[in-house]
mmCIF file of C-alpha atoms in Angstrom:
data_model
loop_
_atom_site.group_PDB
_atom_site.id
_atom_site.type_symbol
_atom_site.label_atom_id
_atom_site.label_comp_id
_atom_site.label_asym_id
_atom_site.label_seq_id
_atom_site.Cartn_x
_atom_site.Cartn_y
_atom_site.Cartn_z
ATOM 1 C CA LYS A 251 0.000 0.000 0.000
ATOM 2 C CA LYS A 252 3.004 2.270 -0.265
ATOM 3 C CA ASN A 253 1.772 3.658 -3.574
ATOM 4 C CA GLY A 254 -1.729 4.207 -2.192
ATOM 5 C CA LYS A 255 -3.365 1.771 -4.594
ATOM 6 C CA GLY A 256 -3.882 -1.226 -2.335
ATOM 7 C CA LYS A 257 -5.197 -4.424 -3.932
ATOM 8 C CA LYS A 258 -7.097 -2.649 -6.701
ATOM 9 C CA GLY A 259 -3.888 -1.320 -8.188
ATOM 10 C CA LYS A 260 -2.413 -4.780 -8.843
ATOM 11 C CA LYS A 261 -2.295 -6.205 -12.329
ATOM 12 C CA SER A 262 -3.766 -9.589 -13.133
ATOM 13 C CA LYS A 263 -1.487 -12.581 -13.551
ATOM 14 C CA SER A 264 -1.878 -12.375 -17.317
ATOM 15 C CA GLY A 265 -0.071 -9.034 -17.247
ATOM 16 C CA ASN A 266 -2.611 -7.178 -19.359
ATOM 17 C CA GLY A 267 -3.662 -4.916 -16.512
ATOM 18 C CA LYS A 268 -7.259 -6.053 -16.593
ATOM 19 C CA ASP A 269 -8.829 -7.622 -13.559
ATOM 20 C CA LYS A 270 -10.391 -10.927 -14.689
ATOM 21 C CA GLY A 271 -12.981 -10.804 -11.919
ATOM 22 C CA SER A 272 -14.322 -7.475 -13.094
ATOM 23 C CA VAL A 273 -14.442 -8.650 -16.737
ATOM 24 C CA GLU A 274 -16.432 -11.728 -15.700
ATOM 25 C CA GLU A 275 -18.669 -9.605 -13.477
ATOM 26 C CA GLN A 276 -19.320 -7.271 -16.408
ATOM 27 C CA LYS A 277 -20.211 -10.210 -18.684
ATOM 28 C CA HIS A 278 -22.540 -11.561 -16.001
ATOM 29 C CA LYS A 279 -24.197 -8.166 -15.569
ATOM 30 C CA LEU A 280 -24.704 -7.762 -19.334
ATOM 31 C CA PHE A 281 -26.161 -11.272 -19.561
ATOM 32 C CA LEU A 282 -28.644 -10.539 -16.769
ATOM 33 C CA GLU A 283 -29.623 -7.215 -18.347
ATOM 34 C CA LYS A 284 -30.175 -8.905 -21.723
ATOM 35 C CA LEU A 285 -32.247 -11.672 -20.136
ATOM 36 C CA ASN A 286 -34.354 -9.326 -18.002
ATOM 37 C CA THR A 287 -35.035 -7.019 -20.949
ATOM 38 C CA TRP A 288 -36.175 -10.001 -23.002
ATOM 39 C CA LEU A 289 -38.304 -11.363 -20.136
ATOM 40 C CA ARG A 290 -40.081 -8.015 -19.683
ATOM 41 C CA ALA A 291 -40.884 -7.860 -23.389
ATOM 42 C CA ASN A 292 -41.968 -11.505 -23.667
ATOM 43 C CA CYS A 293 -43.358 -12.409 -20.240
ATOM 44 C CA GLY A 294 -46.926 -13.017 -21.415
ATOM 45 C CA GLN A 295 -45.855 -15.186 -24.344
ATOM 46 C CA LEU A 296 -43.438 -17.098 -22.122
ATOM 47 C CA ILE A 297 -46.100 -17.906 -19.542
ATOM 48 C CA GLU A 298 -48.573 -18.888 -22.270
ATOM 49 C CA GLU A 299 -46.015 -21.169 -23.957
ATOM 50 C CA PHE A 300 -45.086 -22.922 -20.730
ATOM 51 C CA THR A 301 -48.676 -23.119 -19.463
ATOM 52 C CA ASN A 302 -49.526 -25.052 -22.636
ATOM 53 C CA ALA A 303 -46.567 -27.381 -22.004
ATOM 54 C CA ASP A 304 -47.398 -27.795 -18.283
ATOM 55 C CA ASP A 305 -49.287 -31.123 -18.206
ATOM 56 C CA LYS A 306 -50.269 -30.942 -14.537
ATOM 57 C CA GLY A 307 -50.826 -27.200 -14.211
ATOM 58 C CA HIS A 308 -48.323 -26.822 -11.358
ATOM 59 C CA GLY A 309 -46.288 -24.015 -12.923
ATOM 60 C CA GLU A 310 -43.403 -26.340 -13.750
ATOM 61 C CA VAL A 311 -41.990 -27.900 -16.913
ATOM 62 C CA SER A 312 -39.198 -30.378 -17.622
ATOM 63 C CA THR A 313 -35.826 -29.052 -18.696
ATOM 64 C CA GLU A 314 -36.561 -30.406 -22.184
ATOM 65 C CA LYS A 315 -39.850 -28.478 -22.450
ATOM 66 C CA PHE A 316 -38.155 -25.419 -20.965
ATOM 67 C CA THR A 317 -35.422 -25.570 -23.609
ATOM 68 C CA GLU A 318 -37.948 -26.157 -26.395
ATOM 69 C CA GLY A 319 -40.163 -23.302 -25.217
ATOM 70 C CA LEU A 320 -37.310 -20.819 -25.083
ATOM 71 C CA SER A 321 -36.269 -21.917 -28.567
ATOM 72 C CA VAL A 322 -39.809 -21.417 -29.899
ATOM 73 C CA LEU A 323 -39.878 -17.959 -28.315
ATOM 74 C CA LYS A 324 -36.443 -17.172 -29.779
ATOM 75 C CA ALA A 325 -34.926 -16.265 -26.418
ATOM 76 C CA PRO A 326 -31.556 -14.541 -26.969
ATOM 77 C CA LEU A 327 -29.551 -17.206 -25.152
ATOM 78 C CA THR A 328 -26.484 -19.160 -26.136
ATOM 79 C CA LYS A 329 -26.370 -22.867 -25.301
ATOM 80 C CA SER A 330 -24.013 -22.171 -22.405
ATOM 81 C CA GLU A 331 -26.253 -19.386 -21.048
ATOM 82 C CA LEU A 332 -29.245 -21.723 -21.253
ATOM 83 C CA GLN A 333 -27.333 -24.402 -19.335
ATOM 84 C CA ILE A 334 -26.437 -21.858 -16.640
ATOM 85 C CA ILE A 335 -30.118 -20.910 -16.276
ATOM 86 C CA ILE A 336 -31.216 -24.553 -16.108
ATOM 87 C CA LYS A 337 -28.569 -25.310 -13.480
ATOM 88 C CA PHE A 338 -29.592 -22.269 -11.442
ATOM 89 C CA MET A 339 -33.316 -23.100 -11.669
ATOM 90 C CA THR A 340 -32.867 -26.765 -10.660
ATOM 91 C CA GLU A 341 -29.997 -26.590 -8.175
ATOM 92 C CA LYS A 342 -31.252 -25.026 -4.922
ATOM 93 C CA PRO A 343 -33.464 -26.588 -3.850
ATOM 94 C CA ILE A 344 -32.754 -29.580 -6.083
ATOM 95 C CA ARG A 345 -35.731 -30.198 -8.359
ATOM 96 C CA GLU A 346 -36.410 -32.069 -11.574
ATOM 97 C CA LYS A 347 -38.642 -29.441 -13.152
ATOM 98 C CA ILE A 348 -38.282 -25.721 -13.716
ATOM 99 C CA ASP A 349 -40.693 -23.259 -12.113
ATOM 100 C CA TYR A 350 -41.433 -21.119 -15.156
ATOM 101 C CA LEU A 351 -43.488 -18.618 -13.180
ATOM 102 C CA LEU A 352 -40.458 -17.886 -11.026
ATOM 103 C CA PHE A 353 -38.270 -17.666 -14.138
ATOM 104 C CA ALA A 354 -40.711 -15.245 -15.786
ATOM 105 C CA LYS A 355 -40.225 -12.826 -12.872
ATOM 106 C CA GLY A 356 -36.547 -12.471 -13.815
#
């Protein structure tokens, strides 16, 4: 801390001066903004699509139906982004189906 910069003044190990954590955080933030913008614009269609695919009417669909529905709706997601969403929506608590009403809230 002699130069007054502390930890923030250190360069990354790659030597390019960019902090990898902040680059990843920025990517994550942009992804969430893109997803939330799309959800706001397509919420009604999303709920309608998944309600039609929801056999039991419990507000949940399988990961396969979730993936198919987002494809039909042309959600702006890469395969890896879709996998991240599926993991997040089925991980805690562990569940086999995705609560599309919760997803629609963003």
